[in-house]
Coordinates of C-alpha atoms in Angstrom, one line a residue:
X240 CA 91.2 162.2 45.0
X241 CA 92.0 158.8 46.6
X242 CA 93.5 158.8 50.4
X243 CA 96.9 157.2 50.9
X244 CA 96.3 154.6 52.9
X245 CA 98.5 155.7 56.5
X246 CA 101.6 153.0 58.1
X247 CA 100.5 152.9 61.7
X248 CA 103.2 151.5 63.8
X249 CA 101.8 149.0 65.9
X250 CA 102.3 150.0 70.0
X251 CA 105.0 147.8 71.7
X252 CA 103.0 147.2 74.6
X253 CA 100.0 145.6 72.6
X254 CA 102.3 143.8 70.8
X255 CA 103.8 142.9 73.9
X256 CA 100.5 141.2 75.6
X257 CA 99.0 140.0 72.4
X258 CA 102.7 137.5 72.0
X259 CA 102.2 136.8 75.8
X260 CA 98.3 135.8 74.8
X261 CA 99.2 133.9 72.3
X262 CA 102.2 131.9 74.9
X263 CA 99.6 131.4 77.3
X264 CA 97.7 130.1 74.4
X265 CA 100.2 127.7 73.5
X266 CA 101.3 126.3 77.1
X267 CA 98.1 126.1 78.3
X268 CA 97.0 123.8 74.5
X269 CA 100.0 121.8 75.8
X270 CA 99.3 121.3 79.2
X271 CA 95.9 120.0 78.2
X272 CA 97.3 117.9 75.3
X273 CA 99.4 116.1 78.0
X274 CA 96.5 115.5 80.3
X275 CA 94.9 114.1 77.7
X276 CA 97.6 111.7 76.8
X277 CA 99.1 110.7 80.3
X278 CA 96.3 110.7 82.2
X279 CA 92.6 110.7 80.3
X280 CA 93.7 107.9 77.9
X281 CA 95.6 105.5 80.0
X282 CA 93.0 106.0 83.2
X283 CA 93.2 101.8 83.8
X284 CA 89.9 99.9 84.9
X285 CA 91.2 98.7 88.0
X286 CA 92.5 100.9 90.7
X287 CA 95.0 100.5 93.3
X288 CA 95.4 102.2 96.7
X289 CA 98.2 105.1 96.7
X290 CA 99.7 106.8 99.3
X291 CA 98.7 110.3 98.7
X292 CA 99.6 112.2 102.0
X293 CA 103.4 112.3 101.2
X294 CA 105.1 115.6 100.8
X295 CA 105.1 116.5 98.0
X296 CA 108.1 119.2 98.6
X297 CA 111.5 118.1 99.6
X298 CA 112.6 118.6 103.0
X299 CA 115.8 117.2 103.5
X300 CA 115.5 117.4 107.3
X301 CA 112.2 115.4 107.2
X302 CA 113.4 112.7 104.7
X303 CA 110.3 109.6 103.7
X304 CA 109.0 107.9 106.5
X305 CA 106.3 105.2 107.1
X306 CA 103.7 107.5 105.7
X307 CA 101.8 104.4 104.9
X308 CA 97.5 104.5 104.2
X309 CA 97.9 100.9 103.9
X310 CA 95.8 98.5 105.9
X311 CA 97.9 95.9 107.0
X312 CA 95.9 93.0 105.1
X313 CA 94.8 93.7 101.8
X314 CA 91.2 94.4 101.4
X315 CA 89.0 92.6 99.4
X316 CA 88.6 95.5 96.7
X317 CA 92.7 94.8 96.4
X318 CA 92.0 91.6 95.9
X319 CA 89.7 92.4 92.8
X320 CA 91.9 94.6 91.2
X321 CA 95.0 92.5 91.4
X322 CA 92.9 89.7 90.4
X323 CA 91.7 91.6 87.2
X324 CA 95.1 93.1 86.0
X325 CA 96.4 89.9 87.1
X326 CA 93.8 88.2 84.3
X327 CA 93.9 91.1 81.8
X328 CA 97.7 90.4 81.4
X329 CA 97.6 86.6 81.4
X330 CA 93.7 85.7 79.6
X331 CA 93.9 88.7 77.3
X332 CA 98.0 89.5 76.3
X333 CA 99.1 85.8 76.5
X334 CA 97.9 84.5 73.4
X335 CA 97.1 80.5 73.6
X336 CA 99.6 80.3 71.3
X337 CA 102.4 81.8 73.7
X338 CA 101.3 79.3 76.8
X339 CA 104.1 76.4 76.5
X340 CA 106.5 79.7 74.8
X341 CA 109.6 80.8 77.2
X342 CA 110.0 84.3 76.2
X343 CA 113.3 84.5 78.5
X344 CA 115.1 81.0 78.7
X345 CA 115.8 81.8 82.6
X346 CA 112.0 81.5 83.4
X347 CA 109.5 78.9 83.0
X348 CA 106.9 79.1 79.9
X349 CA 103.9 81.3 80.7
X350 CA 101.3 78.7 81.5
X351 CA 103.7 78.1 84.9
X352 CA 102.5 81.5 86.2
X353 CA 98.8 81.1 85.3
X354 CA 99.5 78.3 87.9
X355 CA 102.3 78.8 90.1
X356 CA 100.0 82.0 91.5
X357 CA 96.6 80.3 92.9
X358 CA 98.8 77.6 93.9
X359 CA 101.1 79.4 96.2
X360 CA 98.2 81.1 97.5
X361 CA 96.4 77.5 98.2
X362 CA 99.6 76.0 99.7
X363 CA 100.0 78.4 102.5
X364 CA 95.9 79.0 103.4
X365 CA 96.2 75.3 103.9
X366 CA 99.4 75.9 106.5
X367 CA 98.1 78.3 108.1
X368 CA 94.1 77.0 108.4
X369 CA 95.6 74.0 109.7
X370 CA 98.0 75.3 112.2
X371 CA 94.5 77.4 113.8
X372 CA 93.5 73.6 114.1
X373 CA 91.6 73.4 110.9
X374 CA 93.0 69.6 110.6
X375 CA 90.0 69.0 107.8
X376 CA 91.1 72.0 105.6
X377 CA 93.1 70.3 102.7
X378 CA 94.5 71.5 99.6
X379 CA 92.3 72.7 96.7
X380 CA 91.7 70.2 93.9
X381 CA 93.9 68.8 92.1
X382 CA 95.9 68.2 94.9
X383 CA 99.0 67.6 92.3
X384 CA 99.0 71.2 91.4
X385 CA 101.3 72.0 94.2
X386 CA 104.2 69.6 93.3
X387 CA 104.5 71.2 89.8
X388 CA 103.5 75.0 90.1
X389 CA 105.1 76.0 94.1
X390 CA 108.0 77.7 93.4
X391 CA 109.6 79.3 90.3
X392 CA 113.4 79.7 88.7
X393 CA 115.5 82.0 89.2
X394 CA 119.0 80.5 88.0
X395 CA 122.3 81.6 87.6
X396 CA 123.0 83.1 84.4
X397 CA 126.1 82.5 83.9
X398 CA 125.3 78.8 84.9
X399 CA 121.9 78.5 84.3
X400 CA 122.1 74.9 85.7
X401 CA 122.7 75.7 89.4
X402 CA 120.0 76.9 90.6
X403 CA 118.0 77.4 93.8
X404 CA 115.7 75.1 94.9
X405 CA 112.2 74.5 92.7
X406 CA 109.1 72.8 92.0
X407 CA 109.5 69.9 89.1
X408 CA 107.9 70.9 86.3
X409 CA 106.9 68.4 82.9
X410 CA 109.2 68.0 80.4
X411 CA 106.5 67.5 77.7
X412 CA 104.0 69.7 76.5
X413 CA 101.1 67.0 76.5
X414 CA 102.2 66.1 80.5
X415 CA 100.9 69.6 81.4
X416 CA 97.5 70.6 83.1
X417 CA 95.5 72.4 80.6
X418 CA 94.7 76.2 80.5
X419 CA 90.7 75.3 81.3
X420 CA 91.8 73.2 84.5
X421 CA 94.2 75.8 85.6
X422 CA 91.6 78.5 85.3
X423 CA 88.9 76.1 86.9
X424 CA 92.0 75.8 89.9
X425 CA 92.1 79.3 90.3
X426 CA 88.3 80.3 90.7
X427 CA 88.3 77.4 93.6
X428 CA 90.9 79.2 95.2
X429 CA 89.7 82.4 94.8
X430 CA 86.8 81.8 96.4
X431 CA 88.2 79.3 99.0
X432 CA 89.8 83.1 99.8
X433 CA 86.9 84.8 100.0
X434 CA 85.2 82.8 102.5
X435 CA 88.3 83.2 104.7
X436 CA 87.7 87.3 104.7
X437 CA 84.2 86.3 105.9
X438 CA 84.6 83.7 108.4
X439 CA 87.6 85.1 109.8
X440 CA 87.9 89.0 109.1
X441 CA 86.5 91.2 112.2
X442 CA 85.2 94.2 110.0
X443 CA 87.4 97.6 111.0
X444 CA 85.1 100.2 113.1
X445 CA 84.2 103.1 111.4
X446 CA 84.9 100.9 107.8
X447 CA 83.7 97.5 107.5
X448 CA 85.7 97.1 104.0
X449 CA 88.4 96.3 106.0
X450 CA 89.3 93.8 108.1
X451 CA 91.5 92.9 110.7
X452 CA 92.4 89.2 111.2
X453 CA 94.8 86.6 114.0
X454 CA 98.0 88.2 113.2
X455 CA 99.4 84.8 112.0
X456 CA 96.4 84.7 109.4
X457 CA 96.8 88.6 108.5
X458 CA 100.6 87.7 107.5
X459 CA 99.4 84.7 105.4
X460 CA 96.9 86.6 103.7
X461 CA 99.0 89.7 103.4
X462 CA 102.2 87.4 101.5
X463 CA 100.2 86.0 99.6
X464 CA 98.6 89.3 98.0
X465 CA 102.0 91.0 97.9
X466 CA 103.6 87.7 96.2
X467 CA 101.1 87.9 93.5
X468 CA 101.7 91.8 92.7
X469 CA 105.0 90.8 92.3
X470 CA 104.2 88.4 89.7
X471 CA 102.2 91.3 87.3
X472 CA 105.5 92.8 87.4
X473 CA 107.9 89.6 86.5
X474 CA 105.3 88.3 83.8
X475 CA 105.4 91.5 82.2
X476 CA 108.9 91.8 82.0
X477 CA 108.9 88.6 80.1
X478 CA 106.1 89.6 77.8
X479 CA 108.0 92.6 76.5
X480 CA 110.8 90.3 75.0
X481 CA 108.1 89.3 72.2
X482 CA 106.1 92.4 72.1
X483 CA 105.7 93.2 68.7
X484 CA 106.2 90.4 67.2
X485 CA 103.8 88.5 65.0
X486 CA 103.6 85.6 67.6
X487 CA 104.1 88.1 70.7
X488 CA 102.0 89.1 73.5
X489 CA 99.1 91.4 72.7
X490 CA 98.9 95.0 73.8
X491 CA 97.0 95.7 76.9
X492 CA 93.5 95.3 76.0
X493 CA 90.6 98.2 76.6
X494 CA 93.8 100.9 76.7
X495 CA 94.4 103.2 74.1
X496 CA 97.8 102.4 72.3
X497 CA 100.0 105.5 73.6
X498 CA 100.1 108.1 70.6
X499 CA 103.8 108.6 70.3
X500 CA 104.2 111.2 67.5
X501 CA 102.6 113.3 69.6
X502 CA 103.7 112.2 72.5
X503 CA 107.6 113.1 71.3
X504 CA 106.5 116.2 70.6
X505 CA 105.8 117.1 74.4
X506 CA 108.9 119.6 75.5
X507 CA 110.0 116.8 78.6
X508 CA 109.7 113.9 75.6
X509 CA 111.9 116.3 73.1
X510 CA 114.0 118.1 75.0
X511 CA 117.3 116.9 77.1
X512 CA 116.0 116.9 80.8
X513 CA 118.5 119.4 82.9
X514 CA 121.2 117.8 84.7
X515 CA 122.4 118.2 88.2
X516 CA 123.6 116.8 91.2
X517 CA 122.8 116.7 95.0
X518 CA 124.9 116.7 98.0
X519 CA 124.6 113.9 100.3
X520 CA 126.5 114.8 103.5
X521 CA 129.3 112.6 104.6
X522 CA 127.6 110.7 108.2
X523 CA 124.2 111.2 107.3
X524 CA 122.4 108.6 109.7
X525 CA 119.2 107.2 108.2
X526 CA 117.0 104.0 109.0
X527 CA 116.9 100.9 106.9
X528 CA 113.9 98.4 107.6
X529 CA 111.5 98.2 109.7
X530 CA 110.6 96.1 112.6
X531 CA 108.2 93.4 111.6
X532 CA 108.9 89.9 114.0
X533 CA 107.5 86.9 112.4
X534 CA 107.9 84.7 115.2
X535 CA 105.6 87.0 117.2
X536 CA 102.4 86.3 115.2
X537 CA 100.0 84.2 117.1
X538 CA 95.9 83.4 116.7
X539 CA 95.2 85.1 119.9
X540 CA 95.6 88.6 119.0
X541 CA 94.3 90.7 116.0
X542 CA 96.8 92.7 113.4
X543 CA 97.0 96.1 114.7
X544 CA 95.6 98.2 112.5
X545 CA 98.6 100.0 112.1
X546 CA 101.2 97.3 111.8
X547 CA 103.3 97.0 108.9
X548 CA 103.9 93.5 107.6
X549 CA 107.5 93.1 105.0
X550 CA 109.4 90.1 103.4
X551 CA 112.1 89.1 105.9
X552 CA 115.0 91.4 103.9
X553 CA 113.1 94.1 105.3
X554 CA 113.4 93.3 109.3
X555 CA 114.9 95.0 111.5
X556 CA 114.9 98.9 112.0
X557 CA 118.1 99.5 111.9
X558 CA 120.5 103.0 112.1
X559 CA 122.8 103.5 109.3
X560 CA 125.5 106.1 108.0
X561 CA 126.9 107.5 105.2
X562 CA 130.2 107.4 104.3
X563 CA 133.2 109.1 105.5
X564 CA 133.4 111.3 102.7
X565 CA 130.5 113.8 101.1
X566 CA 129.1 112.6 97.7
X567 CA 127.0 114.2 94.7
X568 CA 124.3 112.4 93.5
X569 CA 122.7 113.4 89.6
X570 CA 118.9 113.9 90.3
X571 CA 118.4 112.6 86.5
X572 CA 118.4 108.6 85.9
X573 CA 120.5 107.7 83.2
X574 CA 118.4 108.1 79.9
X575 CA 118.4 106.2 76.8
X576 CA 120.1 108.6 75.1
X577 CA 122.8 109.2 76.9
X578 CA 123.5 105.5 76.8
X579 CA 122.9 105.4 73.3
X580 CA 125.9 107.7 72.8
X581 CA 128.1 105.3 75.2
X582 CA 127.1 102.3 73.5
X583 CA 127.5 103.3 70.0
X584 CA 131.2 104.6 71.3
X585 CA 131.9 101.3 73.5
X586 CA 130.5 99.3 70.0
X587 CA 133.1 100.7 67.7
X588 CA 135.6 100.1 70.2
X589 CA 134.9 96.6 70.2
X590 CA 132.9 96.0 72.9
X591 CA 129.7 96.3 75.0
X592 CA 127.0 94.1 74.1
X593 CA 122.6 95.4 72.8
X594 CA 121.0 96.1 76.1
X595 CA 118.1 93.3 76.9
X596 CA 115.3 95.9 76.2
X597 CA 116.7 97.3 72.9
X598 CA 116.8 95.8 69.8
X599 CA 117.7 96.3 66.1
X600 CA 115.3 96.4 63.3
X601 CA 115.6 95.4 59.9
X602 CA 117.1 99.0 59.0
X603 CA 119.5 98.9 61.4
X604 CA 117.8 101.3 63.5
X605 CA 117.9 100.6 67.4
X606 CA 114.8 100.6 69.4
X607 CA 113.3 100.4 73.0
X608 CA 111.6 97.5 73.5
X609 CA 108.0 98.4 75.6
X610 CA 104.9 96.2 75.8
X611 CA 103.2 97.9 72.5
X612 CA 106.3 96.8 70.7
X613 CA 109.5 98.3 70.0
X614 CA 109.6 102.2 69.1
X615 CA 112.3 104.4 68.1
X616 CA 114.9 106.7 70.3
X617 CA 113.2 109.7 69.3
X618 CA 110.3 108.4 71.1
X619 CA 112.0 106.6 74.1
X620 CA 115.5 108.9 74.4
X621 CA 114.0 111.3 77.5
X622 CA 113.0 107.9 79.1
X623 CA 114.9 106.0 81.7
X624 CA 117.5 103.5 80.7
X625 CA 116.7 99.6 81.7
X626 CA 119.0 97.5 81.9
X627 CA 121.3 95.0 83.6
X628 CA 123.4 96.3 86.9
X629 CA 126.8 95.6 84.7
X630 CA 125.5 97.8 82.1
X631 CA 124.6 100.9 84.1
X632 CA 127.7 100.4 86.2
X633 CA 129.8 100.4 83.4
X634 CA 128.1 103.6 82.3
X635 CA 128.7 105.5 85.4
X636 CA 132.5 105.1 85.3
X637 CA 132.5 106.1 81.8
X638 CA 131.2 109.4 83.5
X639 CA 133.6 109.5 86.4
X640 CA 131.5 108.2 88.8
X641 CA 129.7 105.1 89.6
X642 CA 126.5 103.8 91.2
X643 CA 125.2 104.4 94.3
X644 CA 125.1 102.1 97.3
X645 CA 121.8 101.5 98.9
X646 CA 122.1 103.8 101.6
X647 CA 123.4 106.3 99.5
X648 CA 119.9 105.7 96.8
X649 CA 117.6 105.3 100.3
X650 CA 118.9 109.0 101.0
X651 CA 118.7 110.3 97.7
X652 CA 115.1 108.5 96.9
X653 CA 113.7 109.5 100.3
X654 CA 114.9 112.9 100.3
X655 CA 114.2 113.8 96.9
X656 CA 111.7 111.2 94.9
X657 CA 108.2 110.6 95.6
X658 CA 106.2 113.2 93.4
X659 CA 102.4 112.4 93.1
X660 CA 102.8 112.3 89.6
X661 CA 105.0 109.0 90.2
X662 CA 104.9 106.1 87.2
X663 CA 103.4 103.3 89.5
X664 CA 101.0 100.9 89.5
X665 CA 100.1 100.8 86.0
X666 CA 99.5 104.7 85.3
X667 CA 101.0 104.1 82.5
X668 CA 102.2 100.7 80.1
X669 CA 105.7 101.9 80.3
X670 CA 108.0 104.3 81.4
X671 CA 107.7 108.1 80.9
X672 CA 110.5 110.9 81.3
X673 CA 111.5 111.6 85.0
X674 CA 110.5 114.6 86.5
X675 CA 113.2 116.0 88.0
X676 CA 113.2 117.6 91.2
X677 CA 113.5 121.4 91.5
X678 CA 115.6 121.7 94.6
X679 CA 115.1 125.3 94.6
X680 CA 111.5 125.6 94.9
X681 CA 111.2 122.5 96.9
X682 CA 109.3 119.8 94.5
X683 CA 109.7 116.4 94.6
X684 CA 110.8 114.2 91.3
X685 CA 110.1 111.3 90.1
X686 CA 112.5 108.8 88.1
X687 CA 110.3 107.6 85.2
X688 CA 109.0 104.2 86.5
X689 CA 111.7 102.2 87.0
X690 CA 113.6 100.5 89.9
X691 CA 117.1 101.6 90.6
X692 CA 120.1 99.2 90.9
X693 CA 122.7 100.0 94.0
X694 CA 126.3 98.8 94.2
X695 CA 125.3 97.0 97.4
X696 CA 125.1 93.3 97.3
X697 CA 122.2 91.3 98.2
X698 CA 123.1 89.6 101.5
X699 CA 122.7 88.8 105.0
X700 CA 123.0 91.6 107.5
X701 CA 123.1 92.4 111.5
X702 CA 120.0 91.0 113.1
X703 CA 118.4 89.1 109.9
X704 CA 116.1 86.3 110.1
X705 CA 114.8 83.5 107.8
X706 CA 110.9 83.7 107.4
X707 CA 109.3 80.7 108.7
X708 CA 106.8 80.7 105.9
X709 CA 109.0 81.4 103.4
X710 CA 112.9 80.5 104.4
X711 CA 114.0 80.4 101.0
X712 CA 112.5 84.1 100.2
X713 CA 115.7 86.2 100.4
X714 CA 118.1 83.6 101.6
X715 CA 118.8 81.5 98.5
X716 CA 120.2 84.5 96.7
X717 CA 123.0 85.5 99.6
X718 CA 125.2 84.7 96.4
X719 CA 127.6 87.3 95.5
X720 CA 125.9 87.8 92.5
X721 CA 122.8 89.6 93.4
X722 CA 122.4 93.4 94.1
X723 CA 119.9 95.3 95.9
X724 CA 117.3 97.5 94.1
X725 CA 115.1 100.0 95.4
X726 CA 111.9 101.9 94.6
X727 CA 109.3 100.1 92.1
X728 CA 108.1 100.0 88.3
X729 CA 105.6 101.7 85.9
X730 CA 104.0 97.4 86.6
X731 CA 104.2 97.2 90.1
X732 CA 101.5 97.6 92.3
X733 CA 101.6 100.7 94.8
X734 CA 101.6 98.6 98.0
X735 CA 105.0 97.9 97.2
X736 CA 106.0 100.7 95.6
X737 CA 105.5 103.0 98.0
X738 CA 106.9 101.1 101.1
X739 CA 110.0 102.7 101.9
X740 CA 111.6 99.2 103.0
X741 CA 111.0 96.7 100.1
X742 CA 114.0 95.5 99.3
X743 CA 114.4 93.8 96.0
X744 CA 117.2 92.0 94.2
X745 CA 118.5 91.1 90.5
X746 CA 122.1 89.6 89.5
X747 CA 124.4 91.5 88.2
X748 CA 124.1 90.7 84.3
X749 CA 120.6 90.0 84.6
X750 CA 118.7 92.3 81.9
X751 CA 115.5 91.9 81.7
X752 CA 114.1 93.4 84.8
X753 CA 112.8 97.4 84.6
X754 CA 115.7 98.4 86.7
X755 CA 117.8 101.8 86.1
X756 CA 120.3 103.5 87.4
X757 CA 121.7 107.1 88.6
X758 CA 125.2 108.4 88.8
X759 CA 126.7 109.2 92.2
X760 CA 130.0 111.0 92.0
X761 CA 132.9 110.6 95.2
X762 CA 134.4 114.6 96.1

């Protein structure tokens, strides 16, 4: 006679451990599907010195210093890998047919960079080699580069014919030097660089990589590197205007193009980051700047090697306070999304124009723009939200707030921001969600890889002084129309990003630059 086959009811406590297993399982596949992605895949072939010895757990008490690993001068391995993300973007994204091609009408046409870079560079090594009574040093070859490639634009947008002061450029396409001669400028000054580290660099004890130079030559040298990582960053945030289009920059070579199916599918790319706000205490005293006296630099004394260069906005230390009155600060950036739901109200009410970075395709459909081309909201909604200080503002009232002033985002940024896992110096080609920090267990955040606009205005302040090198740096944009913004971009180089004191500035309605936002509310 057959057996009837028994129902055995499973135990709870096995099924219990086998659906924790199979969690496990699952968050640890994830975890090593987003290593894969955000780390093994976009690994770059240059590297740039971080500062790793930052807390990484927030202590309001001990807020962001001058936690700096920087040398003071850039070494010569800096050079070299500013130099080759410097050519991968303009050799091998800038196709020839994009060299005489504006991609923002505010700007010059790409072949400008290619030379405005060695020149500036040439210009000041001959100032500064002839002030150390180098009378024979003259300028690279062809002399005329440096009445046609010294200084960029940066004009009023409202007005774009006031402007600051600039180099003449050609008005015709066949008046201009070509792409070979700019390149062959380029290698001369390059090298021309070189042989300044070795005639004039005293190799650091204990690491002969880097150097220590006459304080007046370390400044020179130090500008000049810094002025070109700012570049990588403004030439990139030209680029993405045409990125994806048929006649449009190419995507970075020798990366993998970011897999963003799967990449959406990643719980911090799906899912609405948690909101929450921060109190900033009302007379809070923080630092702004640090002290940094250009007109102390002589040829008599080496750098220090623990001296900290900045642009002139940056000098001096100075002792600030918050204001009067407590405020609560939202440790998310404003996301696409949530823009995305103000615009498409603001639209059918008649107003609000497309953000610089989005645009819509041929299906209506509104997109991010990013330097692969432009992809979907589903892909980009988690990330930050780019856009012009007017936009972002305009935003944070909607909310019942508005945005932070920079001593207000200083706080915030050096209580709070600063993860190791920061979106800096090309880790990635474009920006990623922000990992928001858990105030409770102490863990820094990080915004995304963007800059952040404050309310503060871009202007003179107690104790500021015009560079001698560079008098027109900061001081041509005192305007009324500028605004500070702090912290750095997925495209800038960590040198900057990580100084505490950099000081940047945009106008108002100016939306091309990766700038976002956050939402500070008044109590």
């Amino acid at each position: 006679m057959a057996q009837s086959l028994t129902h055995i009811t499973p135990d709870p406590a096995i099924l219990d451990a086998r659906e924790q297993q199979a969690s496990e399982s699952i968050s640890t596949a994830i975890a090593a599907l987003r290593t894969q992605i955000l780390a093994g895949l976009f690994t770059p072939p240059f590297t740039f010195p971080r500062i790793s010895s930052q807390s990484s757990t927030v202590a309001p008490s001990q807020p962001l210093t001058h936690l700096t690993s920087f040398s003071p001068v850039p070494t010569l391995a800096e050079w070299s890998a500013l130099w080759s993300v410097w050519d991968l973007i303009t050799l091998k994204m800038i196709p020839p047919s994009m060299l005489h091609v504006k991609p923002i009408d505010l700007r010059h046409k790409c072949l400008f960079y290619l030379g405005h870079i060695p020149t500036f560079c040439d210009i000041h090594l001959t100032r500064v080699l002839r002030r150390m009574g180098k009378k024979e040093e003259g300028h690279t070859e062809p002399e005329y580069f440096k009445d046609i490639f010294e200084r960029g634009i940066d004009p009023d947008v409202d007005d774009p014919s006031s402007i600051h002061p600039h180099s003449e450029v050609p008005d015709k396409e066949e008046d201009w030097p070509t792409l070979g001669e700019v390149l062959a400028f380029r290698d001369r000054v390059r090298a021309r660089l070189v042989r300044i580290y070795e005639e004039y660099g005293v190799p650091r004890e204990g690491d002969p990589t880097v150097r220590d130079f006459p304080r007046a030559l370390a400044r020179v040298l130090w500008m000049t590197w810094e002025h070109e990582g700012f570049h990588t960053e403004t030439i990139l945030f030209m680029l993405i205007q045409k990125a994806g289009d048929v006649d449009g920059p190419l995507p970075p070579p020798g990366f993998a193009t970011p897999q963003w199916e799967t990449l959406q599918k990643l719980p911090e790319w799906s899912q609405l980051l948690p909101a929450s706000t921060v109190t900033l205490e009302a007379g809070t005293e923080i630092s702004l700047g640090h002290d940094d006296v250009e007109a102390e630099d002589s040829f008599d004394q080496l750098n220090s090697p623990t001296y900290e260069f900045g642009w002139d906005n940056e000098h001096p230390r100075r002792s600030v306070k918050l204001g009067e009155k407590p405020v609560r600060v939202e440790t998310r950036p404003i996301l696409n999304a949530e823009f995305y739901d103000f615009w498409i109200k603001e639209r059918k009410a008649g107003g609000h124009d497309l953000p610089g970075l989005w645009v819509v395709d041929s299906e209506g459909d509104v997109k991010v723009r990013t330097l692969y081309g432009p992809v979907s909201m589903s892909v980009a909604g988690n990330w930050p939200f780019i856009s012009a200080y007017d936009d972002l503002e305009a935003f944070a009232k909607w909310k019942g707030g508005r945005l932070p002033t920079e001593v207000e985002l200083r706080t915030y940024l050096d209580r709070y921001e600063g993860a190791e896992e920061s979106n800096i110096g090309f880790k990635n080609w474009h920006p990623i969600p922000p990992q928001v920090p858990d105030v409770e267990n102490g863990v820094r955040g990080h915004n995304g890889g963007v800059w952040e606009w404050a309310s503060t205005l871009f202007d003179e302040y107690p104790g500021f002084e015009k560079s001698v090198l560079y008098p027109g740096f900061s001081s041509d944009f005192f305007d009324g129309k500028h605004h500070v913004v702090l912290g750095g971009s997925y495209a800038l180089v960590p040198r900057l990003a990580q100084r505490r004191t950099v000081r940047n500035w945009f106008q108002h309605n100016y939306p091309y630059a990766f700038v976002g936002g956050r939402v500070v509310y008044d109590i």
